[in-house]
Coordinates of C-alpha atoms in Angstrom, one line a residue:
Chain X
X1431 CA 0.0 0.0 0.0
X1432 CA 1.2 3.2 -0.9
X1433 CA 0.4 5.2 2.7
X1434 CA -2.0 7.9 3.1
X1435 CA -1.0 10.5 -0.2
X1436 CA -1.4 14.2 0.7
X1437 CA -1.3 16.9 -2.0
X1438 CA 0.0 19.1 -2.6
X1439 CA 3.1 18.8 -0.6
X1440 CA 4.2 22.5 -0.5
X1441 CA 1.4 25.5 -1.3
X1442 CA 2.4 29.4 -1.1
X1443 CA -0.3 31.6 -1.8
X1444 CA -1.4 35.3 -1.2
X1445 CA -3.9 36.4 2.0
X1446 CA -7.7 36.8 1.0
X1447 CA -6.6 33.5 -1.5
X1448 CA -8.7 30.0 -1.3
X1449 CA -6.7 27.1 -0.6
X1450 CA -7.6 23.5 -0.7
X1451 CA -5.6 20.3 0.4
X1452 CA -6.1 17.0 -0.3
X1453 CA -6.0 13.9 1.2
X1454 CA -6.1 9.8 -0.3
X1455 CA -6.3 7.7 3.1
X1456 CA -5.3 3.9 3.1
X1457 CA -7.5 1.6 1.6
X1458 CA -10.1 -0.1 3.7
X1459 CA -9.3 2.6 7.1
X1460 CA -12.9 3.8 8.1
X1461 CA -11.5 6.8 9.9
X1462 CA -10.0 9.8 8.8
X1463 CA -8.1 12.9 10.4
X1464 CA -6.9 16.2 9.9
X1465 CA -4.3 17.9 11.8
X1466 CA -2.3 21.5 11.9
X1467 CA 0.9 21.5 13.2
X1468 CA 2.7 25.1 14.3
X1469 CA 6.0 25.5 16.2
X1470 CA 3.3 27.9 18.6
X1471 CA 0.5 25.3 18.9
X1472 CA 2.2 21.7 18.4
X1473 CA -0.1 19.1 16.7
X1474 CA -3.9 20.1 16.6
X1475 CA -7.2 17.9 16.0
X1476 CA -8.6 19.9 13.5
X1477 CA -11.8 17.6 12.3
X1478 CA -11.9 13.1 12.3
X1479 CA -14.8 11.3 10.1
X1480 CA -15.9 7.8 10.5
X1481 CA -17.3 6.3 7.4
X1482 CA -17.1 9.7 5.1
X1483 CA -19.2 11.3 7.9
X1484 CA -18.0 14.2 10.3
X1485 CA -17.3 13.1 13.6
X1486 CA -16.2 15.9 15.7
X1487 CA -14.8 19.1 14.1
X1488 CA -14.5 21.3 17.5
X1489 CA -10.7 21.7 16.4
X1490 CA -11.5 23.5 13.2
X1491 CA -10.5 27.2 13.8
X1492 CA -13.2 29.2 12.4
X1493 CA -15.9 29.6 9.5
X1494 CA -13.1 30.1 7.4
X1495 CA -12.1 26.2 7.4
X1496 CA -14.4 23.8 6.0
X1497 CA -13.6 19.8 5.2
X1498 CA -15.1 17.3 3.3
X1499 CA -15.2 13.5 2.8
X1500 CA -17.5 12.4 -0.5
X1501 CA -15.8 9.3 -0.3
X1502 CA -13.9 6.5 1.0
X1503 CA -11.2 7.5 -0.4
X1504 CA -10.5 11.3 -0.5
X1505 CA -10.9 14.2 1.7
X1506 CA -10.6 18.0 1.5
X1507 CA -10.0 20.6 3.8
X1508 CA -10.7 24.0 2.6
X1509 CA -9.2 27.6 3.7
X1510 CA -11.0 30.3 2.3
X1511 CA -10.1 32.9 2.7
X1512 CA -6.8 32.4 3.5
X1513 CA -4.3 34.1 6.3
X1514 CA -0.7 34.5 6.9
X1515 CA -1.9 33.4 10.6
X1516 CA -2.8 30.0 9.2
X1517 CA 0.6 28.8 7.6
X1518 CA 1.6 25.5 8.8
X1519 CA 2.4 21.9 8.3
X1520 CA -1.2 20.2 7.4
X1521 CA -1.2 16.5 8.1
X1522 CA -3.9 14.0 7.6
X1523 CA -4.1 10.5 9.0
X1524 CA -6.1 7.4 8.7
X1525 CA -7.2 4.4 10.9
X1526 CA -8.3 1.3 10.3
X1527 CA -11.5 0.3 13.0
X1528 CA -11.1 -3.3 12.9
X1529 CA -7.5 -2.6 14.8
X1530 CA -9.0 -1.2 17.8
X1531 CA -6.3 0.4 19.4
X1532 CA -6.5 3.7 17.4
X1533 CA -3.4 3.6 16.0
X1534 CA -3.2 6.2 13.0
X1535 CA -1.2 6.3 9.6
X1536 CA 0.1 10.0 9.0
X1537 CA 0.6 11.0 5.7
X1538 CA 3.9 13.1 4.9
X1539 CA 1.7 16.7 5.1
X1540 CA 1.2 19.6 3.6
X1541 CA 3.3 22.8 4.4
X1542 CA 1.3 25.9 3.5
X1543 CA 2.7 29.3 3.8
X1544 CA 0.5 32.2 3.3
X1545 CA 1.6 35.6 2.7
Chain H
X807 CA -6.5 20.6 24.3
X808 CA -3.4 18.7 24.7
X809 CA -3.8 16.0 27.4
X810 CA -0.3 14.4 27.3
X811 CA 2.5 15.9 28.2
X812 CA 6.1 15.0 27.3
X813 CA 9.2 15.7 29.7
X814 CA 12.0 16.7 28.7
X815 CA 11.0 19.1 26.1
X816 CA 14.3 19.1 24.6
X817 CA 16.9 16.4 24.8
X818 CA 20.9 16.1 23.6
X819 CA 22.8 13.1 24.1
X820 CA 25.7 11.1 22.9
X821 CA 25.9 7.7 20.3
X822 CA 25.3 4.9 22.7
X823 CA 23.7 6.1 25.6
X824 CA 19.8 5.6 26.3
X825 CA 17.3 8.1 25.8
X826 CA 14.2 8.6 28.7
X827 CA 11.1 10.4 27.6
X828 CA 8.5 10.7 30.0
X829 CA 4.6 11.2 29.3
X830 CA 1.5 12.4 31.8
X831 CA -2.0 12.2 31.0
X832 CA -4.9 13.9 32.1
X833 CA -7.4 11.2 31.9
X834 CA -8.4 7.8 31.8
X835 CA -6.9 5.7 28.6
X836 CA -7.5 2.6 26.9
X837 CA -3.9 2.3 25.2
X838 CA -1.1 4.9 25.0
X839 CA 1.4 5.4 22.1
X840 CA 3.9 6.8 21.2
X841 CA 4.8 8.6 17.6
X842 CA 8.1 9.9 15.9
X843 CA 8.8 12.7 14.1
X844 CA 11.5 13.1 11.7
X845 CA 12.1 16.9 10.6
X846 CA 9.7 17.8 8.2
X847 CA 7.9 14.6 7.9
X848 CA 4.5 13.0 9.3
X849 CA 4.6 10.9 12.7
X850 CA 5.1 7.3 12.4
X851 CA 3.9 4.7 15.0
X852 CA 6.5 3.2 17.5
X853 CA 4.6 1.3 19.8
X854 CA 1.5 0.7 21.5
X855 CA 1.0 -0.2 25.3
X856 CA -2.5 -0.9 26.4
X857 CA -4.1 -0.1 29.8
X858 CA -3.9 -3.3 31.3
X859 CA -0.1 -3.7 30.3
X860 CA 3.0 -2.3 32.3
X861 CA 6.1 -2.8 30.4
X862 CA 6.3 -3.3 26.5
X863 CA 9.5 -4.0 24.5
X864 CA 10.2 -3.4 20.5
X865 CA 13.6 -4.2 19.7
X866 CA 15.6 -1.2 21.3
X867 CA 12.3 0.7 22.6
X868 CA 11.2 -0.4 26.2
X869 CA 7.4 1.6 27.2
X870 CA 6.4 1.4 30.6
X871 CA 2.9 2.7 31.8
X872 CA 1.6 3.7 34.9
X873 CA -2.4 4.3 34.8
X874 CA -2.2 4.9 38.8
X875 CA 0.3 8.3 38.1
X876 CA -1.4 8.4 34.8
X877 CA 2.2 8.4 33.5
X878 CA 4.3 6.5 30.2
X879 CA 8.2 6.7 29.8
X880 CA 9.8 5.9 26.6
X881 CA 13.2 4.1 26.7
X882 CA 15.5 4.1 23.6
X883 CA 18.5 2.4 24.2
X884 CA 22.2 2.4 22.8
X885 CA 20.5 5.5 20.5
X886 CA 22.2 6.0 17.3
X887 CA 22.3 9.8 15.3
X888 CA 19.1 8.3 12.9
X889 CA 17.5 8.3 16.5
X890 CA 17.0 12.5 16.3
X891 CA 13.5 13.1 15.9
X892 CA 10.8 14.6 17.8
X893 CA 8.9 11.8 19.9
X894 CA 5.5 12.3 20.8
X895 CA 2.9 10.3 23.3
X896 CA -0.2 9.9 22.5
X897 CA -3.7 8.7 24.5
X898 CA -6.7 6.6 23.3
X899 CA -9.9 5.4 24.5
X900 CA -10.2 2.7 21.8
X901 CA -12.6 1.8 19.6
X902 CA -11.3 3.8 16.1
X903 CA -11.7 7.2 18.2
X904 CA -9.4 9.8 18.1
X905 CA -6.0 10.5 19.7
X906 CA -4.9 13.2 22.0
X907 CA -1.2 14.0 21.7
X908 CA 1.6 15.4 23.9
X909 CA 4.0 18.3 23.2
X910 CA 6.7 16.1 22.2
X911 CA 10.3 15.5 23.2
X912 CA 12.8 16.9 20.9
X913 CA 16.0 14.3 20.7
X914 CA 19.1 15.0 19.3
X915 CA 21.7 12.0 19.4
X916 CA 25.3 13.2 18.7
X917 CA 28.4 11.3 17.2

């Protein structure tokens, strides 16, 4: 399996800009989970879905963030509009349900700089 | 909110000698694990040490857990310089939910 894919890897872009990152979790994991990661704030539960469906997205910052799951196998988390505040290292993970234990798959993240 | 918390923040030592990290929780857990963190990339699972356990080994990683202090340590011995990374705890209540994590330990093993 080829891990949980995250694209794109790097993203600059320009305050007021919409950003969107994306996210392929590991095939067959039912759950799925975004993260932000500042040198400020550390590692931060943004949102988790079970089964495409939002589980508990009291981590998500404001209006301004929005994610979706339409499927299995791809998710989207959505800054619009963007601000230099929210530059940081985006990761997503996955977990399989049948394991039990919660153990999560990180994928290698998404560093976004806004200026 | 971050439940665990990882002691020392920061930690430099030499090619050879054993690393302690030390984790407190908040709450009560079904398992605790612990992550690493190379620079720049996304966490990677180490280890796993459920509630009812007290000592887990994985070749040169050694967990202990302590529900009654609500406390883990993480022992990495005869560390080698592919050993820097951050290392960071992390508390479940089973059942596919999600994870809280701590603060992380920054180690730096030195030739």
């Amino acid at each position: 399996d080829a891990g949980v894919i995250q694209s794109p890897r790097h993203e600059v872009t320009e305050m007021g800009q919409e950003v969107t990152l994306r996210c392929k979790p590991i095939s067959g994991h039912d759950y799925l989970f975004w993260y932000r990661q500042t040198m400020m704030r550390g590692l931060e539960l943004l949102i988790y879905f079970n089964n495409n469906v939002p589980i508990d997205d009291s981590g998500m910052p404001e209006d301004r963030f929005s994610a979706k799951m339409p499927n299995a196998s791809f998710s989207t988390l959505k800054i619009q509009p963007s601000e230099p505040r929210d530059s940081a290292v985006y990761f997503c993970a996955s977990s399989p349900r049948t394991s039990g234990t919660d153990t999560q798959y990180f994928g290698p993240g998404t560093r976004l700089t806004v200026l | 909110s971050q439940q665990g918390e990882e002691d020392p923040q920061a930690l430099s030592i030499q090619e050879g000698e054993n690393a302690t990290m030390n984790c407190s929780y908040k709450t009560s857990i079904n398992n605790l694990q612990w992550y690493r963190q190379n620079s720049g990339r996304g966490l990677v699972h180490l280890i796993l040490i459920r509630s009812n356990e007290r000592e887990k080994h994985s070749g040169r990683l050694r967990v202990t857990l302590d529900t009654s202090k609500k406390s883990s340590s993480l022992l990495i011995t005869a560390s080698r310089a592919a050993d820097t990374a951050s290392y960071f705890c992390a508390t479940g209540k089973g059942g596919g939910n999600k994870l809280t994590f701590g603060t992380g330990t920054q180690l730096k093993v030195e030739l």
